[in-house]
C-alpha positions as semicolon CSV with decimal commas, in nm:
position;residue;x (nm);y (nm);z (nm)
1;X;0,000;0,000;0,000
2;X;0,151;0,356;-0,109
3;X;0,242;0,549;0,208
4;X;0,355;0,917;0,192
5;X;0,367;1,235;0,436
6;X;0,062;1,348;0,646
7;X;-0,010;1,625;0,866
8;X;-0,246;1,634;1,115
9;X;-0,288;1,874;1,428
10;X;0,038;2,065;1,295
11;X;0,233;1,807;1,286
12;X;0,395;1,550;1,030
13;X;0,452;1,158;1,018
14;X;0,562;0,964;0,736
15;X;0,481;0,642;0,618
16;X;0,150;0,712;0,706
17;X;-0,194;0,616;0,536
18;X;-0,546;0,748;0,600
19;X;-0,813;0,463;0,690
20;X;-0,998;0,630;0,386
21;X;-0,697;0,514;0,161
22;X;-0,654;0,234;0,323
23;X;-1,017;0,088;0,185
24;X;-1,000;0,232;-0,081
25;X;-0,635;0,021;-0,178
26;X;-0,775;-0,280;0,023
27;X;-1,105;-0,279;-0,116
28;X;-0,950;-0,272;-0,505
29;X;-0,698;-0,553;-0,427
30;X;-1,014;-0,779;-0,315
31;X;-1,215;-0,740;-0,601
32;X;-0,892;-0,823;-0,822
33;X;-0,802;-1,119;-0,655
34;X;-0,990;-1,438;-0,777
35;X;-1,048;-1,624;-0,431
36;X;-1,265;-1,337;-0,344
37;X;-1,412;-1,140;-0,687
38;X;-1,623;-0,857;-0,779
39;X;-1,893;-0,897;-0,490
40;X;-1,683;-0,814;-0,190
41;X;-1,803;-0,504;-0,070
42;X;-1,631;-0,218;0,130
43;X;-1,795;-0,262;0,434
44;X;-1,650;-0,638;0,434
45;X;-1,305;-0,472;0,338
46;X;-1,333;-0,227;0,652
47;X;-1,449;-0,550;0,909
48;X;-1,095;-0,676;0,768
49;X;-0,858;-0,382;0,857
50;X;-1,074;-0,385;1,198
51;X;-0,927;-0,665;1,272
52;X;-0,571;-0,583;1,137
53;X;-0,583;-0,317;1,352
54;X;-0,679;-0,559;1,680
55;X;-0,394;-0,777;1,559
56;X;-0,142;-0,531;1,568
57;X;-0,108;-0,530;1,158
58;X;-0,141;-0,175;1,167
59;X;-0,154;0,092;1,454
60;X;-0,294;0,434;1,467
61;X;-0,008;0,656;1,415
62;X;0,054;0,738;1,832
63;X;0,087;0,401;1,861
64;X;-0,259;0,206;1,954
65;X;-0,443;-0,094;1,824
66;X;-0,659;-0,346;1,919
67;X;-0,882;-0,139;2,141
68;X;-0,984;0,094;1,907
69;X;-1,212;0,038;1,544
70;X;-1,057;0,137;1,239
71;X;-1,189;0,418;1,059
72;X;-1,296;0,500;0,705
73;X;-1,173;0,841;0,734
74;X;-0,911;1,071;0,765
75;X;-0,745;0,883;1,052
76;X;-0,375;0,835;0,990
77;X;-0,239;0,503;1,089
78;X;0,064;0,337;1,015
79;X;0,263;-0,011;1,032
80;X;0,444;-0,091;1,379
81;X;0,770;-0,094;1,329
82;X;0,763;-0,480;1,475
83;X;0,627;-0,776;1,314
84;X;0,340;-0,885;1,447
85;X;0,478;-1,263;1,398
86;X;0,660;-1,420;1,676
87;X;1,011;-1,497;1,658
88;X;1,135;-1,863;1,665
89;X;1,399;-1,936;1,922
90;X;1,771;-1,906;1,789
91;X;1,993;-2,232;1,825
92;X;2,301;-2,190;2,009
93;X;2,645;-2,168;1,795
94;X;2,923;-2,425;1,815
95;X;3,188;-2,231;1,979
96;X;3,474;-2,442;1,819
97;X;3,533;-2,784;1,696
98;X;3,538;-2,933;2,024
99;X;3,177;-2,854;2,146
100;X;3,061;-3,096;1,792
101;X;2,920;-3,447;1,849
102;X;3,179;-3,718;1,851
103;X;3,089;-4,034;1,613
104;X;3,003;-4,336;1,763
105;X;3,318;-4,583;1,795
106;X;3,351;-4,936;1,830
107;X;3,446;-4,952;2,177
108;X;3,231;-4,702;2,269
109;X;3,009;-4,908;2,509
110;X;3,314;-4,938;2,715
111;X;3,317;-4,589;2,789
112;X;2,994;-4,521;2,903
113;X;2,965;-4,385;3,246
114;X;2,839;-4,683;3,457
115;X;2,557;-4,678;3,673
116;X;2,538;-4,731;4,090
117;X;2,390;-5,046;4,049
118;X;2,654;-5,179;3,808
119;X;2,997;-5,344;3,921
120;X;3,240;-5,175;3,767
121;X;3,491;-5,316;3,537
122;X;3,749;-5,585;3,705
123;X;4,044;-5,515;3,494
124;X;4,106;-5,276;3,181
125;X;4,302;-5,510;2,968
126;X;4,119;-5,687;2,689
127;X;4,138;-6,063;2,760
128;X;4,239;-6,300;2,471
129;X;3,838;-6,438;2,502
130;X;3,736;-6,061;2,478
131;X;3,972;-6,034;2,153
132;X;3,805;-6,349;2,006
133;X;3,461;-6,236;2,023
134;X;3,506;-5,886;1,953
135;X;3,738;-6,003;1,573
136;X;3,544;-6,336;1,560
137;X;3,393;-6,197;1,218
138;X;3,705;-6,108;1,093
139;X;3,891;-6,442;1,163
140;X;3,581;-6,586;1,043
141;X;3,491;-6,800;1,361
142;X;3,115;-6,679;1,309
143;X;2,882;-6,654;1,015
144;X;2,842;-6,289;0,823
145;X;2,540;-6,164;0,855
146;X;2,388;-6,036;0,562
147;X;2,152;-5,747;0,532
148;X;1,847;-5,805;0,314
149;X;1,701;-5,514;0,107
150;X;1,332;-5,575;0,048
151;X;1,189;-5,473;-0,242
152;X;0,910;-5,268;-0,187
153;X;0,627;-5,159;-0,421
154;X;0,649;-4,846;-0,553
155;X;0,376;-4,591;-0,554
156;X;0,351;-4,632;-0,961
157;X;0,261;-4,980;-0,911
158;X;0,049;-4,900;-0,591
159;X;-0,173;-4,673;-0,864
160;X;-0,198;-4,946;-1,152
161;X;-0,370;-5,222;-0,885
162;X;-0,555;-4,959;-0,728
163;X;-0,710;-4,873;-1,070
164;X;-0,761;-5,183;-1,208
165;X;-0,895;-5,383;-0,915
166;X;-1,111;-5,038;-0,908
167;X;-1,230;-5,031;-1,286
168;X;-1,292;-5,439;-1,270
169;X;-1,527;-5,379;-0,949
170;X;-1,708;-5,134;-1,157
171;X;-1,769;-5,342;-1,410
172;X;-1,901;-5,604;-1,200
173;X;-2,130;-5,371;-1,015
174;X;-2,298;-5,252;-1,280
175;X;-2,293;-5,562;-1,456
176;X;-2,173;-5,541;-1,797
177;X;-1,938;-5,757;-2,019
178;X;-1,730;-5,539;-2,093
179;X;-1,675;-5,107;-2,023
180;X;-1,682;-5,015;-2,389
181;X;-1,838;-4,683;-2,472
182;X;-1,911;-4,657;-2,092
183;X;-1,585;-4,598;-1,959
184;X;-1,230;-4,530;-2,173
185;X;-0,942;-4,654;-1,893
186;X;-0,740;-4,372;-2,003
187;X;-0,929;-4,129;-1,834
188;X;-0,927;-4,263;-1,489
189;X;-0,602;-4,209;-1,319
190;X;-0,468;-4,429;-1,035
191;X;-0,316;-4,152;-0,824
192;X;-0,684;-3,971;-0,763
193;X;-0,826;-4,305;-0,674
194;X;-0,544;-4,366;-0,381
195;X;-0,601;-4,021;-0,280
196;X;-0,965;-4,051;-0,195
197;X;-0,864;-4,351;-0,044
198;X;-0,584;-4,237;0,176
199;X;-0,611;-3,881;0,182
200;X;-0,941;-3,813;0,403
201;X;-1,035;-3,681;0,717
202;X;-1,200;-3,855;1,068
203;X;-1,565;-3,794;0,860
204;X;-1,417;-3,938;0,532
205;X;-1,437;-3,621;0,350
206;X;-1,141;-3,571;0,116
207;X;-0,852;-3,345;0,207
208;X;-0,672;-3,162;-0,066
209;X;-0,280;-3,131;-0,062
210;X;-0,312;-2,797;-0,286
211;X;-0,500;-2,576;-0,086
212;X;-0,525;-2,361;-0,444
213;X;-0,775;-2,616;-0,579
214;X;-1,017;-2,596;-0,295
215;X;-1,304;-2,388;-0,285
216;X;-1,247;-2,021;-0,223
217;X;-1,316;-1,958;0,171
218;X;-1,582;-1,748;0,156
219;X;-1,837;-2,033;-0,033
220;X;-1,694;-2,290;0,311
221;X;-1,848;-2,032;0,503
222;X;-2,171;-1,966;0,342
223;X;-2,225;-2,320;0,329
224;X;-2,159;-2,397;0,708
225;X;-2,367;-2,094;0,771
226;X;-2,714;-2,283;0,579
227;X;-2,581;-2,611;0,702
228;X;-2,554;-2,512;1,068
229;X;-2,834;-2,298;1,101
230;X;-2,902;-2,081;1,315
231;X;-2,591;-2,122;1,464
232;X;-2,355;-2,106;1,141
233;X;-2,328;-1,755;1,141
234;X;-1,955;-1,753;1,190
235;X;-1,877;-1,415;1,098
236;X;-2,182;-1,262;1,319
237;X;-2,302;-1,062;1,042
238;X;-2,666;-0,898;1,116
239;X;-2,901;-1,148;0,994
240;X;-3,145;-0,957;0,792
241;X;-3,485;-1,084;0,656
242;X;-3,412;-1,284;0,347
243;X;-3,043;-1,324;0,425
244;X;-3,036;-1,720;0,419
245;X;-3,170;-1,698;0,066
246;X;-2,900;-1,454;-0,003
247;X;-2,619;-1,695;0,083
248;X;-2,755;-2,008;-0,055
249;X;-2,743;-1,777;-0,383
250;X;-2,383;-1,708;-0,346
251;X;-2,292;-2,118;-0,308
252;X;-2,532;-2,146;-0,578
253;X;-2,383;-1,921;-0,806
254;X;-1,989;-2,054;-0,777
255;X;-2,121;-2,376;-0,835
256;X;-2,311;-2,263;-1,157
257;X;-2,014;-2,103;-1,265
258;X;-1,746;-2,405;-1,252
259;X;-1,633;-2,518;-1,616
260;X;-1,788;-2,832;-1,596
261;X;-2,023;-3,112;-1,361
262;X;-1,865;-3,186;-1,039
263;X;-1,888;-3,583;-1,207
264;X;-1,684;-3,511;-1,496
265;X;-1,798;-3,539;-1,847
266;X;-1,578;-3,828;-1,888
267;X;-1,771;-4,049;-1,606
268;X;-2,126;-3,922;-1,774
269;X;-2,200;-4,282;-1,901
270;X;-2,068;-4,445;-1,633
271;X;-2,344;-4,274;-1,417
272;X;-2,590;-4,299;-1,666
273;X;-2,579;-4,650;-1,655
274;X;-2,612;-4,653;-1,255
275;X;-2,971;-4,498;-1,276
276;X;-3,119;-4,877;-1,412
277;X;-2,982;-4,974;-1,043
278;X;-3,131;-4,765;-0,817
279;X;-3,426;-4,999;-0,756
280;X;-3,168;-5,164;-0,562
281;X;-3,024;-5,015;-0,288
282;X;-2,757;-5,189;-0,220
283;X;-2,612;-5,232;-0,552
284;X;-2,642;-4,878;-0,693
285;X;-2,452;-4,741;-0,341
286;X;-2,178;-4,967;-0,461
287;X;-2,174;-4,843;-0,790
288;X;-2,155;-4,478;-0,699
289;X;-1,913;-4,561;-0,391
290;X;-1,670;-4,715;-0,696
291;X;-1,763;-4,453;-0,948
292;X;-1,709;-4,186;-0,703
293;X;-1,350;-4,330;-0,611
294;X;-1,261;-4,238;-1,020
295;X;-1,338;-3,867;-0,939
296;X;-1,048;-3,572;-0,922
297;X;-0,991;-3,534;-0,581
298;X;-1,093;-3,176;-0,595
299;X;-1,491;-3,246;-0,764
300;X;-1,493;-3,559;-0,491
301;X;-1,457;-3,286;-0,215
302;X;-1,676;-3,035;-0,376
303;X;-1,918;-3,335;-0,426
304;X;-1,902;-3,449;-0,050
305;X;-1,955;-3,148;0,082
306;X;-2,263;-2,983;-0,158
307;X;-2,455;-3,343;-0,098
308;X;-2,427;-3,279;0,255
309;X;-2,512;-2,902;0,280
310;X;-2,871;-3,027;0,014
311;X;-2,924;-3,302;0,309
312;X;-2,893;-3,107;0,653
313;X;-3,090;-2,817;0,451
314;X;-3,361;-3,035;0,342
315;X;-3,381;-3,178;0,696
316;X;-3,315;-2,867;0,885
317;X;-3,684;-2,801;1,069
318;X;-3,546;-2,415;1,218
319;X;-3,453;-2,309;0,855
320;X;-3,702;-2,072;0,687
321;X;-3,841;-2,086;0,347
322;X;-3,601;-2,057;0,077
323;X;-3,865;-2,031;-0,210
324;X;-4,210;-1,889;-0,178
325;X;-4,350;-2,133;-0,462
326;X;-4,086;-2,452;-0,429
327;X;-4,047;-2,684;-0,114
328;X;-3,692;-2,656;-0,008
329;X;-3,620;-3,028;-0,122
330;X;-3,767;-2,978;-0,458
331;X;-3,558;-2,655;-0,472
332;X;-3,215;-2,806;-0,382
333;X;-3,247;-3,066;-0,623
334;X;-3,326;-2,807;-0,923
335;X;-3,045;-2,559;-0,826
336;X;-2,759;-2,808;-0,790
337;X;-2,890;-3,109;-1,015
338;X;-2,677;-2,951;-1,312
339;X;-2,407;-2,850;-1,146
340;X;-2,358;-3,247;-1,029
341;X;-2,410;-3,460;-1,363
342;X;-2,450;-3,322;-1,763
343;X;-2,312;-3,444;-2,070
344;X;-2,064;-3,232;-2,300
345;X;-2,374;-3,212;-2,551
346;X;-2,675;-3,061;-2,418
347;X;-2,968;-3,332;-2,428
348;X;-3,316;-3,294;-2,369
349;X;-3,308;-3,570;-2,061
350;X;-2,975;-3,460;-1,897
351;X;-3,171;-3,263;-1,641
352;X;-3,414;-3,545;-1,575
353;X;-3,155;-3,783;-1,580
354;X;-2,952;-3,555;-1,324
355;X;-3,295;-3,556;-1,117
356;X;-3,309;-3,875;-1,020
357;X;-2,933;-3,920;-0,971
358;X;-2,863;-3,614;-0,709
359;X;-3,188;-3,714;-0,511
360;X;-3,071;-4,069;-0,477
361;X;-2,695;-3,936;-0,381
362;X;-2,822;-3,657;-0,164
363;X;-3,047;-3,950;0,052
364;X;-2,734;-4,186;0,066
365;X;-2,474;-3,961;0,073
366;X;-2,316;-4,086;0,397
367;X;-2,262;-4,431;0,275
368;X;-2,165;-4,353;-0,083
369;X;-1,893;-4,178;0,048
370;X;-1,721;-4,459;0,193
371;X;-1,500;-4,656;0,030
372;X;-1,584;-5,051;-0,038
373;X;-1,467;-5,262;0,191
374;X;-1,479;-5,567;-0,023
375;X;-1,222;-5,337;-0,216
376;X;-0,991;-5,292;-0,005
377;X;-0,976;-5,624;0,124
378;X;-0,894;-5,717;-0,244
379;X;-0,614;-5,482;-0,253
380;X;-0,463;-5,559;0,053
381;X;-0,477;-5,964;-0,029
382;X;-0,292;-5,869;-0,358
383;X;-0,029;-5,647;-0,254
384;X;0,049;-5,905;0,020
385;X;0,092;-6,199;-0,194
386;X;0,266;-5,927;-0,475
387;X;0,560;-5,879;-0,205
388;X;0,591;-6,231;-0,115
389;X;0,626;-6,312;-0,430
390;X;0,867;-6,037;-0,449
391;X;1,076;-6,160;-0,131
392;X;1,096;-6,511;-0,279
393;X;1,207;-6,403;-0,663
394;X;1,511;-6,165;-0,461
395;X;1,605;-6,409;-0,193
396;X;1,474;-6,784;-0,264
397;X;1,711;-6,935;0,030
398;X;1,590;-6,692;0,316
399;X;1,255;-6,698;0,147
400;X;1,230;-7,051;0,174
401;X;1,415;-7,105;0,552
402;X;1,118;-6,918;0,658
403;X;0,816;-7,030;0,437
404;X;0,926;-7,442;0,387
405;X;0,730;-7,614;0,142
406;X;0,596;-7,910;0,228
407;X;0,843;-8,145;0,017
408;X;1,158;-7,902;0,246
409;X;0,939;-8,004;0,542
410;X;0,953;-8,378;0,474
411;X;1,364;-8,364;0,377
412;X;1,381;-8,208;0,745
413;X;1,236;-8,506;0,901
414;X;1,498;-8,796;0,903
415;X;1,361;-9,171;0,774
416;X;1,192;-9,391;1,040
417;X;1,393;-9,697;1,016
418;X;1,729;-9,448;1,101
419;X;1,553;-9,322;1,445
420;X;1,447;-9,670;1,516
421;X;1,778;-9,827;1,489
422;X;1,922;-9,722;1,823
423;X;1,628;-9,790;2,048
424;X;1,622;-10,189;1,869
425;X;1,982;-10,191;1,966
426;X;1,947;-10,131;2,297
427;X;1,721;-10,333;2,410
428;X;1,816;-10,648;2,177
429;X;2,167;-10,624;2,440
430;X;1,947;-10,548;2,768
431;X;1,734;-10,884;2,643
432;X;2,110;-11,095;2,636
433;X;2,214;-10,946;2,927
434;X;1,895;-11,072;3,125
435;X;1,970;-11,421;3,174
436;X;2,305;-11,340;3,347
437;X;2,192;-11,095;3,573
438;X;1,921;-11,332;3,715
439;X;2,134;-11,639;3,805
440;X;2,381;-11,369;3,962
441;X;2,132;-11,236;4,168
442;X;2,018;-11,603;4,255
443;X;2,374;-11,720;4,350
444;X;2,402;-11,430;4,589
C-alpha cells in the first residue's frame, strides 16, 4: 500500500496512510483477486482492517491498536515498526570444533559412564576371550550376517492395482461384459483413486494437498452458515430478513459457474448407466461408492460437501423458506442437479436424468462416500501376496528357511527306520544281558 507524508494537528509523520486510503487500496486488491471477486463489498473490506488493527497489523499513528475500530476516514495510521509474527527461538552456535558431536566408535560401550547399580569393570586389559569375540567376524569364527534389502512396491505400481482392481469392481457392479463406450481406462487415473482412499479426514471427507484447488473460503463459510443454522453464522453478520436466501445464492452461483459437472464429463455414461440400479439399494450405493472413487480429488470434495449441505438443509426443521413457490427439497435438487451430472452435448433428458441421480446421492450420501470394503480387502490380499512373491524371486534361500514347502518339510524329518535303529539296539543287548543278571542275583 503507497504510504507518503501526512499532517495532522500541525504536525507531520511519514509512512503514514489514512483509513480512507486504506479501503480504498484494500477494497481494489479484493475485487482483483480471484479467491474473493467482484462482490466483496467495502464494508466487508473495513471488518478486515478492523481486525488488522486488533492484531497489531497496523496501529494508529501514536501508537494504539486493538482497542480501538478502524476508521474509514481521515485517521492516519501506520505499520508498527515490529512484526506482528513471533520470533522462533535461535539455536546456540558451536563455539569451536570441540563442542561438535563425537561419532560413535567401536568400543564405545566401554566408555559409558556406569551406573550405581553396576559393578564396575574388574580389569582394563582386553582378555584373549574378549579379543576373540570382539574379531570373531574377521577371523571368520562366526557366520556374516547379511543385510536383506526388500523390495518394496512403488507408488507407480500402488496406482496401476488400485485402478484396475477399481475399474474391474465397476464393471461387476454394474454388470456389464465389458466397459466399452461406458468408460475409456485412459481417463481414470490411479493416483486420484489412492487419494480418496488415503487422503481423508476422521468424517471421510477428502482433504486436498493444494489448498489452491479448494473452494475459495468465503463459499466454506456460506455453506456452514445454511448447514448449521441458526448457529452457522460464523462471521456474526446482522441477519437480515431474506439473508439465508441470499447466501444459498452465493454457493449457488460458484457452483453454476465451474467449467464443468462436479462428475466429470468423462464419467457421464458411467453414471448414466447406474440410474437402471437404483431400484436396488444396495447395488447402486456400490456403484456410486466405486464410481465416485474415479473422481479428481478436488470435484470428490466439492461433491461431499454440496450433498451434505442439500441433506442437513432439506432436513433442517429451524430453517425458513427458501422459495415462496418450491419446497426446499424440490428446490435443492433443481439448483444443484446440473451443477452435479450433464453431458458435454446438451440433451433434452440430462436434467431429468440428473434428477433422479442427485436425489438418490443426496439421501445416501453418507454411505456412498465410503470406500468398499470388499475393495480394499482385495487390494490388501494382492499387494500381500505381490511382495511375497517379491521376497521369494530376490532371496529364494531366506525366502524358503522361513516359508518351507511341504516337500523341504519332509527332507527335514529324518527316515523312520534311522531313528528306530538305536532304540532296537538297545534293548536287543538289555534282552542278552537278562539271563546273566538273574542267576547272579540267585547265587548271591
Amino acid at each position: 500500500m503507497p504510504l507518503r507524508r501526512h499532517w495532522a494537528h500541525f504536525r507531520c509523520y511519514d509512512c503514514s496512510f489514512t483509513g480512507a486510503e486504506a479501503v480504498d487500496y484494500l477494497h481494489e486488491l479484493l475485487r482483483r483477486n480471484h479467491n474473493f471477486g467482484p462482490e466483496v463489498t467495502r464494508y466487508q473490506t473495513l471488518q478486515l482492517l478492523r481486525k488488522f488493527l486488533k492484531a497489531h497489523v497496523v496501529e494508529d499513528v501514536k501508537g494504539r491498536h486493538g482497542t480501538e475500530d478502524f476508521e474509514d476516514s481521515g485517521h492516519l495510521y501506520r505499520f508498527p515498526t515490529l512484526s506482528p509474527l513471533k520470533s522462533f527461538p535461535a539455536r546456540p552456535l558451536l563455539r569451536d570444533g570441540g563442542d561438535l558431536p563425537r561419532l560413535i566408535r567401536w568400543d564405545d560401550y566401554e566408555e559409558l559412564p556406569q551406573q550405581e547399580n553396576l559393578a564396575p569393570l574388574k580389569s582394563a586389559v582386553m582378555s584373549s576371550d574378549l579379543w576373540n569375540k570382539r574379531h570373531s567376524v574377521a577371523i571368520g569364527d562366526l557366520h556374516e550376517c547379511k543385510l536383506i534389502r526388500r523390495k518394496e512396491v512403488t507408488s507407480k505400481q500402488l496406482d496401476h492395482i488400485w485402478k484396475s482392481m477399481t475399474i474391474a469392481h465397476l464393471q461387476s457392479a454394474l454388470g456389464l461384459q465389458t466397459l466399452d463406450g461406458v468408460l475409456n481406462p485412459a481417463h481414470v487415473n490411479g493416483k486420484h483413486i489412492v487419494h480418496n482412499v488415503f487422503s481423508v479426514n476422521k468424517t471421510g471427507i477428502v482433504v486436498l494437498e493444494n489448498k489452491a484447488e479448494d473452494m475459495p473460503y468465503w463459499v466454506v463459510s456460506a455453506m456452514k452458515c445454511l448447514a448449521n443454522w441458526p448457529n452457522g453464522n460464523d462471521s456474526k453478520q446482522p441477519v437480515y430478513p431474506g439473508f439465508e436466501r441470499d447466501v444459498l445464492k452465493t454457493v449457488a452461483d460458484y457452483f453454476q459457474r465451474l467449467k464443468e459437472p462436479l462428475l466429470t464429463f468423462h464419467l457421464y455414461e458411467v453414471f448414466v448407466n447406474i440410474l437402471s440400479l437404483l431400484p436396488e439399494q444396495d447395488a447402486a450405493t456400490e456403484a456410486l461408492q466405486l464410481s465416485c472413487l474415479l473422481l479428481p480429488p478436488p470435484n470428490r470434495r466439492r461433491l461431499q460437501l454440496l450433498l451434505r449441505l442439500m441433506a442437513r438443509v432439506c432436513h433442517n426443521v429451524h430453517l425458513p423458506p427458501l422459495n415462496d413457490a418450491i419446497a426446499t427439497r424440490t428446490l435443492m435438487v433443481q439448483m444443484f442437479s446440473p451443477c452435479v451430472l450433464g453431458s458435454a452435448d446438451d440433451m433434452d433428458l440430462d436434467e431429468l436424468l440428473a434428477t433422479k441421480l442427485v436425489t438418490f446421492m443426496m439421501e445416501h450420501h453418507g454411505s456412498i462416500s465410503q470406500v468398499p470394503a470388499k475393495l480394499r480387502r482385495q487390494v490388501e490380499e494382492h499387494l500381500s501376496h505381490l511382495k511375497r512373491a517379491q521376497f521369494q524371486k530376490s532371496y529364494p534361500d531366506v525366502y524358503h528357511s522361513r516359508f518351507p514347502t511341504e516337500d523341504s518339510r519332509a527332507a527335514a524329518i529324518p527316515e523312520k527306520s534311522s531313528r528306530l535303529k538305536p532304540p532296537l539296539m538297545f534293548f536287543s543287548l538289555k534282552k542278552q544281558f537278562q539271563p546273566f543278571q538273574r542267576s547272579w542275583s540267585f547265587r548271591a
